[in-house]
Amino acid sequence: MTALPQILVVDDNATNVKLLTKLLAVQDYEVSTADSGKAALEMIEQAAPYLVLLDVIMPEMSGYEVCRAIRANPKTRLLPVIMVTAL
């Protein structure tokens, strides 16, 4: 049995996280979630996912800052990131 591709959903809005998680789960993706940029970076450092869906506007650390940190790390600089926003 092969492992499902893991997607990390990063958003401080619980409704958005729930919606994205449901949409991805029915497509046979394993979904993990983080509610802040800091939490996302810690999770990515432990085990980089297949893809990151990253909210643009979050408190403390914006999605842009998280993306810059991902790109600055040689281990994760090629990790696919899709920026998501409700704007």
Tab-separated table of C-alpha atoms in Angstrom:
chain	number	residue	atom	x	y	z
A	1	MET	CA	0.000	0.000	0.000
A	2	THR	CA	1.436	3.389	-0.972
A	3	ALA	CA	1.158	6.415	1.256
A	4	LEU	CA	-1.282	9.129	0.264
A	5	PRO	CA	0.213	12.464	-0.804
A	6	GLN	CA	0.186	14.777	2.193
A	7	ILE	CA	-1.023	18.346	1.851
A	8	LEU	CA	-0.526	20.926	4.590
A	9	VAL	CA	-3.358	23.455	4.911
A	10	VAL	CA	-2.295	26.619	6.747
A	11	ASP	CA	-5.010	29.075	7.737
A	12	ASP	CA	-6.080	30.823	10.933
A	13	ASN	CA	-9.747	30.588	9.908
A	14	ALA	CA	-11.219	27.268	11.096
A	15	THR	CA	-14.022	27.375	8.509
A	16	ASN	CA	-11.541	27.640	5.642
A	17	VAL	CA	-9.440	24.809	7.071
A	18	LYS	CA	-12.514	22.581	7.392
A	19	LEU	CA	-13.623	23.305	3.829
A	20	LEU	CA	-10.199	22.654	2.280
A	21	THR	CA	-9.707	19.530	4.381
A	22	LYS	CA	-13.018	18.058	3.215
A	23	LEU	CA	-12.337	18.908	-0.442
A	24	LEU	CA	-8.900	17.294	-0.328
A	25	ALA	CA	-9.894	14.243	1.705
A	26	VAL	CA	-12.461	13.123	-0.883
A	27	GLN	CA	-9.701	13.282	-3.492
A	28	ASP	CA	-7.596	10.810	-1.451
A	29	TYR	CA	-5.082	13.237	0.000
A	30	GLU	CA	-3.821	13.003	3.533
A	31	VAL	CA	-4.383	16.439	5.043
A	32	SER	CA	-2.582	18.025	7.966
A	33	THR	CA	-3.361	21.495	9.236
A	34	ALA	CA	-1.694	24.398	10.966
A	35	ASP	CA	-3.373	27.520	12.293
A	36	SER	CA	-0.304	29.773	12.167
A	37	GLY	CA	2.814	30.360	10.143
A	38	LYS	CA	5.053	29.358	13.024
A	39	ALA	CA	3.222	26.052	13.495
A	40	ALA	CA	3.410	25.399	9.747
A	41	LEU	CA	7.162	25.948	9.625
A	42	GLU	CA	7.654	23.585	12.572
A	43	MET	CA	5.573	20.899	10.852
A	44	ILE	CA	7.399	21.372	7.548
A	45	GLU	CA	10.758	21.064	9.293
A	46	GLN	CA	9.731	17.734	10.848
A	47	ALA	CA	8.306	16.214	7.666
A	48	ALA	CA	7.878	18.221	4.486
A	49	PRO	CA	4.483	17.643	2.840
A	50	TYR	CA	3.801	17.107	-0.860
A	51	LEU	CA	2.195	20.566	-1.119
A	52	VAL	CA	1.371	23.555	1.098
A	53	LEU	CA	-1.871	25.529	0.768
A	54	LEU	CA	-0.995	28.762	2.547
A	55	ASP	CA	-3.319	31.583	3.596
A	56	VAL	CA	-1.955	35.027	2.731
A	57	ILE	CA	-3.360	37.002	5.656
A	58	MET	CA	-2.646	35.567	9.103
A	59	PRO	CA	-1.767	37.218	12.417
A	60	GLU	CA	1.839	37.298	13.644
A	61	MET	CA	3.333	35.896	10.430
A	62	SER	CA	1.824	36.445	6.983
A	63	GLY	CA	1.711	33.796	4.305
A	64	TYR	CA	4.329	35.771	2.393
A	65	GLU	CA	6.704	35.576	5.354
A	66	VAL	CA	6.095	31.838	5.707
A	67	CYS	CA	6.745	31.326	1.995
A	68	ARG	CA	9.992	33.323	2.211
A	69	ALA	CA	11.117	31.139	5.138
A	70	ILE	CA	10.287	27.984	3.165
A	71	ARG	CA	12.298	29.257	0.174
A	72	ALA	CA	15.234	30.292	2.389
A	73	ASN	CA	15.637	26.753	3.748
A	74	PRO	CA	17.725	24.568	1.391
A	75	LYS	CA	15.722	21.492	2.474
A	76	THR	CA	12.375	23.001	1.490
A	77	ARG	CA	13.181	25.613	-1.130
A	78	LEU	CA	11.525	23.563	-3.887
A	79	LEU	CA	8.431	22.644	-1.861
A	80	PRO	CA	5.307	23.589	-3.871
A	81	VAL	CA	3.297	26.362	-2.190
A	82	ILE	CA	-0.069	27.682	-3.322
A	83	MET	CA	-1.093	30.975	-1.783
A	84	VAL	CA	-4.772	31.079	-0.802
A	85	THR	CA	-6.806	34.144	0.075
A	86	ALA	CA	-10.439	35.096	0.543
A	87	LEU	CA	-9.793	38.647	-0.683
